[in-house]
Amino acid sequence: INEDGSGVVQYNGNTTIAGDLTIEEGIFQFYDNNNSNLTVSGDVDIESGGQLGAAGWAGAGEFGSLTIASGGTYQATSGTTTITNNTPSGQFAITNSGTFTHNKGTVAITGPTDEHSTLVGLMTATRSSPLYNLTINNSGSVNTNLSGAMDIEGDLTVTDGSYLLGGQGPLVVHGLTNIGANGLFGDTSDSAITLHGLVTNLGTMVTCSGTQNYNGGVRNLGTFTSDDTLTIGGTGGILEGNLDDANVN
């Protein structure tokens, strides 16, 4: 797509692109929101001056990977944006150097099946691009890694696979944190975490050695590994289950 300035190209009906989608300039968006699913089997690249999506989009977006250059914009669906793979040049599911507008939608990471994925550039000192809901649903042997900081204004769900912080962050989750029976969240790095809502763990949680704020408390119904200090802030929280050797303030 290469439209001058704010030129708009619209897709009409549910659309599948078998290869890659590159938006060099202009806007690529739905025509009829009732049939607005967009599937790109390959990689989506939004260059400076390019925009994918528009306010009001509610269909499903499914992309192999998503790269947003400085000056590019992704106006996310209020439904679910699913990322199924990585960029060909590295293990990056989402790389954001531009603007990511969540529109209260969900980002779901479901691939790849044979290596790790990384989420890059969703919060920096000069750019705020928070997610709304984030769901990790990889196979159990695949890690999703954080690079830099991340702010999630809704819920974090780890259904399957691992979500590792690796000394990156801070990670802030304003809603609920839910770890499924096949999910793993956390590692022994020094990442700082603030989880404002209740944490419910049915799988495996490992606390980091950095500042750990669990303001809504923890319901551990799975495996919880910790010898760190957990601070319960706010107006109160719930503690349930075995919290290993954690110190609770």
Coordinates of C-alpha atoms in Angstrom, one line a residue:
I1 CA 0.0 0.0 0.0
N2 CA 1.5 3.3 -1.1
E3 CA -1.0 6.1 -0.9
D4 CA 0.1 9.7 -0.7
G5 CA -0.6 11.4 2.6
S6 CA -3.8 10.3 4.2
G7 CA -5.2 8.3 1.2
V8 CA -7.3 5.4 2.2
V9 CA -7.5 1.9 0.7
Q10 CA -10.3 -0.3 2.0
Y11 CA -10.8 -4.0 2.0
N12 CA -14.5 -5.1 1.5
G13 CA -15.5 -8.3 3.4
N14 CA -13.4 -10.7 5.3
T15 CA -10.0 -10.7 3.6
T16 CA -7.0 -13.1 3.6
I17 CA -3.5 -12.1 2.3
A18 CA -1.4 -15.3 1.8
G19 CA 1.9 -13.4 1.9
D20 CA 3.1 -10.2 3.5
L21 CA 1.4 -6.8 3.9
T22 CA 3.5 -3.7 3.7
I23 CA 1.9 -0.2 4.2
E24 CA 4.4 2.3 3.0
E25 CA 2.1 5.3 3.2
G26 CA -1.6 5.9 3.6
I27 CA -4.3 4.0 5.5
F28 CA -5.5 0.4 5.0
Q29 CA -8.7 -0.3 6.7
F30 CA -12.1 -2.1 6.6
Y31 CA -15.0 -1.0 4.4
D32 CA -17.8 -2.8 6.2
N33 CA -17.3 -3.4 9.9
N34 CA -19.8 -6.3 9.8
N35 CA -17.3 -8.4 7.7
S36 CA -14.0 -6.9 8.6
N37 CA -11.7 -9.8 9.6
L38 CA -8.2 -9.4 8.2
T39 CA -5.8 -12.4 8.0
V40 CA -2.2 -11.9 6.8
S41 CA -0.3 -15.2 6.8
G42 CA 3.0 -13.5 6.5
D43 CA 4.4 -10.4 8.1
V44 CA 2.8 -7.0 8.5
D45 CA 5.1 -4.0 8.2
I46 CA 3.7 -0.5 8.8
E47 CA 6.3 2.1 7.7
S48 CA 6.5 5.8 8.5
G49 CA 3.3 7.5 7.2
G50 CA 1.4 4.2 7.1
Q51 CA -1.6 3.1 9.2
L52 CA -3.4 -0.2 9.5
G53 CA -6.9 -0.2 10.9
A54 CA -9.2 2.6 12.1
A55 CA -11.3 3.5 15.1
G56 CA -14.4 1.4 15.3
W57 CA -12.8 -1.8 13.9
A58 CA -14.2 -4.8 15.7
G59 CA -13.3 -7.7 13.4
A60 CA -10.5 -10.2 14.0
G61 CA -6.9 -9.4 13.0
E62 CA -4.5 -12.3 12.5
F63 CA -0.9 -11.6 11.4
G64 CA 2.3 -13.6 11.2
S65 CA 4.1 -10.8 12.9
L66 CA 3.6 -7.0 13.4
T67 CA 6.3 -4.4 12.9
I68 CA 5.4 -0.7 13.4
A69 CA 8.1 1.8 12.3
S70 CA 8.6 5.2 13.8
G71 CA 5.8 7.3 12.3
G72 CA 3.6 4.3 11.6
T73 CA 0.3 3.5 13.4
Y74 CA -1.6 0.4 14.2
Q75 CA -5.2 1.2 15.2
A76 CA -6.0 -2.2 16.7
T77 CA -9.3 -3.9 16.6
S78 CA -11.5 -3.9 19.7
G79 CA -11.7 -7.6 19.1
T80 CA -8.6 -9.8 19.0
T81 CA -5.3 -9.3 17.2
T82 CA -3.6 -12.7 17.0
I83 CA 0.1 -13.0 16.3
T84 CA 1.0 -16.5 14.9
N85 CA 4.7 -16.3 14.2
N86 CA 7.8 -14.1 14.3
T87 CA 9.6 -11.7 11.9
P88 CA 11.9 -13.6 9.5
S89 CA 14.9 -11.6 10.7
G90 CA 14.5 -12.5 14.4
Q91 CA 12.3 -13.8 17.1
F92 CA 10.0 -10.8 17.3
A93 CA 6.2 -11.2 17.4
I94 CA 5.6 -7.5 17.8
T95 CA 8.1 -4.7 17.3
N96 CA 6.8 -1.2 17.9
S97 CA 8.7 2.0 17.2
G98 CA 5.6 4.0 16.3
T99 CA 2.0 4.1 17.7
F100 CA 0.0 1.1 18.9
T101 CA -3.5 2.1 19.8
H102 CA -5.3 -0.7 21.6
N103 CA -8.9 0.4 21.4
K104 CA -9.6 -1.9 24.4
G105 CA -8.8 -5.0 22.3
T106 CA -6.9 -8.2 23.1
V107 CA -3.5 -9.2 21.7
A108 CA -3.1 -13.0 21.6
I109 CA 0.3 -14.6 21.0
T110 CA -0.2 -18.1 19.6
G111 CA 3.1 -18.9 17.8
P112 CA 5.5 -19.9 16.7
T113 CA 5.7 -23.6 17.7
D114 CA 9.5 -24.1 17.7
E115 CA 11.2 -21.1 19.1
H116 CA 10.7 -18.1 21.4
S117 CA 8.9 -14.8 20.6
T118 CA 9.7 -11.3 21.9
L119 CA 7.5 -8.3 22.4
V120 CA 9.4 -5.1 21.8
G121 CA 8.8 -1.3 22.2
L122 CA 5.3 -1.2 23.8
M123 CA 6.5 1.2 26.5
T124 CA 9.6 3.4 26.5
A125 CA 10.7 6.7 28.2
T126 CA 9.4 8.7 25.2
R127 CA 6.5 6.6 23.9
S128 CA 3.5 5.1 25.6
S129 CA 1.8 2.2 23.8
P130 CA 0.0 0.2 26.4
L131 CA -1.8 -3.0 25.6
Y132 CA -5.3 -3.6 26.9
N133 CA -5.5 -7.4 27.3
L134 CA -2.6 -9.7 26.6
T135 CA -3.1 -13.5 26.2
I136 CA -0.1 -15.9 25.8
N137 CA -1.3 -19.2 24.3
N138 CA 1.8 -20.9 22.8
S139 CA 2.6 -24.5 23.1
G140 CA 4.2 -25.5 26.4
S141 CA 7.8 -25.5 25.1
V142 CA 7.7 -22.0 23.7
N143 CA 8.7 -18.8 25.6
T144 CA 7.3 -15.4 25.0
N145 CA 9.8 -12.8 26.3
L146 CA 9.5 -9.1 27.3
S147 CA 11.9 -6.5 25.9
G148 CA 11.7 -3.2 27.7
A149 CA 8.7 -2.1 29.7
M150 CA 5.1 -3.0 29.3
D151 CA 1.8 -1.6 30.7
I152 CA -1.3 -3.7 30.4
E153 CA -4.5 -1.7 31.1
G154 CA -6.7 -4.7 31.3
D155 CA -5.9 -8.4 32.0
L156 CA -2.9 -10.7 31.5
T157 CA -3.7 -14.3 30.8
V158 CA -1.1 -17.1 30.3
T159 CA -3.1 -20.0 29.0
D160 CA -0.2 -22.1 27.6
G161 CA 3.5 -21.6 27.2
S162 CA 5.8 -19.3 29.2
Y163 CA 5.9 -15.6 29.7
L164 CA 9.4 -14.7 30.8
L165 CA 10.7 -11.2 31.9
G166 CA 14.4 -11.8 31.8
G167 CA 15.4 -8.7 33.7
Q168 CA 13.3 -6.4 31.5
G169 CA 10.4 -4.3 32.6
P170 CA 8.9 -2.9 34.6
L171 CA 5.7 -4.8 33.9
V172 CA 2.5 -3.3 35.2
V173 CA -0.9 -5.1 34.9
H174 CA -3.9 -3.0 36.0
G175 CA -6.5 -5.8 35.7
L176 CA -6.4 -9.5 36.6
T177 CA -3.5 -11.9 36.1
N178 CA -4.6 -15.4 35.3
I179 CA -2.1 -18.3 34.8
G180 CA -3.7 -21.4 33.3
A181 CA -2.8 -25.0 34.2
N182 CA -0.4 -25.2 31.3
G183 CA 1.1 -21.7 31.8
L184 CA 4.2 -20.4 33.4
F185 CA 4.7 -16.8 34.4
G186 CA 7.9 -15.2 35.7
D187 CA 11.6 -16.1 36.3
T188 CA 14.3 -15.5 38.9
S189 CA 15.6 -12.3 37.1
D190 CA 15.5 -8.8 38.8
S191 CA 12.5 -7.5 36.8
A192 CA 10.1 -5.2 38.7
I193 CA 6.4 -6.2 38.6
T194 CA 3.2 -4.4 39.7
L195 CA 0.0 -6.5 39.5
H196 CA -2.9 -4.4 40.6
G197 CA -5.6 -7.0 40.3
L198 CA -6.0 -10.4 41.9
V199 CA -3.5 -13.0 40.7
T200 CA -4.9 -16.5 40.2
N201 CA -2.4 -19.3 39.5
L202 CA -3.4 -22.7 38.3
G203 CA -0.1 -23.4 36.6
T204 CA 3.4 -22.3 37.6
M205 CA 4.6 -18.9 38.9
V206 CA 8.1 -17.8 39.7
T207 CA 8.7 -14.5 41.4
C208 CA 11.4 -12.1 40.3
S209 CA 14.0 -10.5 42.7
G210 CA 13.1 -7.0 41.7
T211 CA 10.2 -5.0 43.4
Q212 CA 7.1 -7.3 43.5
N213 CA 3.8 -5.5 44.1
Y214 CA 0.9 -7.9 44.2
N215 CA -1.8 -5.3 45.2
G216 CA -4.8 -7.6 44.8
G217 CA -3.2 -10.6 46.4
V218 CA -2.5 -14.1 45.2
R219 CA -4.6 -17.3 44.9
N220 CA -2.1 -20.0 44.3
L221 CA -3.8 -23.2 43.2
G222 CA -0.8 -24.5 41.3
T223 CA 3.0 -24.3 41.8
F224 CA 4.5 -21.1 43.3
T225 CA 8.3 -20.6 43.6
S226 CA 9.5 -17.6 45.6
D227 CA 12.1 -16.5 48.2
D228 CA 11.3 -12.8 47.4
T229 CA 9.3 -10.1 49.1
L230 CA 5.8 -9.6 47.9
T231 CA 4.1 -6.3 48.8
I232 CA 0.3 -6.2 49.1
G233 CA -0.7 -2.6 48.5
G234 CA -4.0 -0.8 47.9
T235 CA -7.0 -1.4 50.1
G236 CA -6.5 -5.1 50.7
G237 CA -6.0 -8.4 48.9
I238 CA -6.5 -12.2 49.1
L239 CA -3.8 -14.7 50.0
E240 CA -4.5 -18.4 49.3
G241 CA -2.4 -21.5 49.0
N242 CA 1.3 -22.2 49.5
L243 CA 3.5 -19.2 48.7
D244 CA 6.7 -21.1 49.2
D245 CA 9.4 -19.0 51.0
A246 CA 8.0 -15.6 50.0
N247 CA 8.0 -12.7 52.5
V248 CA 4.7 -10.9 52.4
N249 CA 4.4 -7.2 53.4

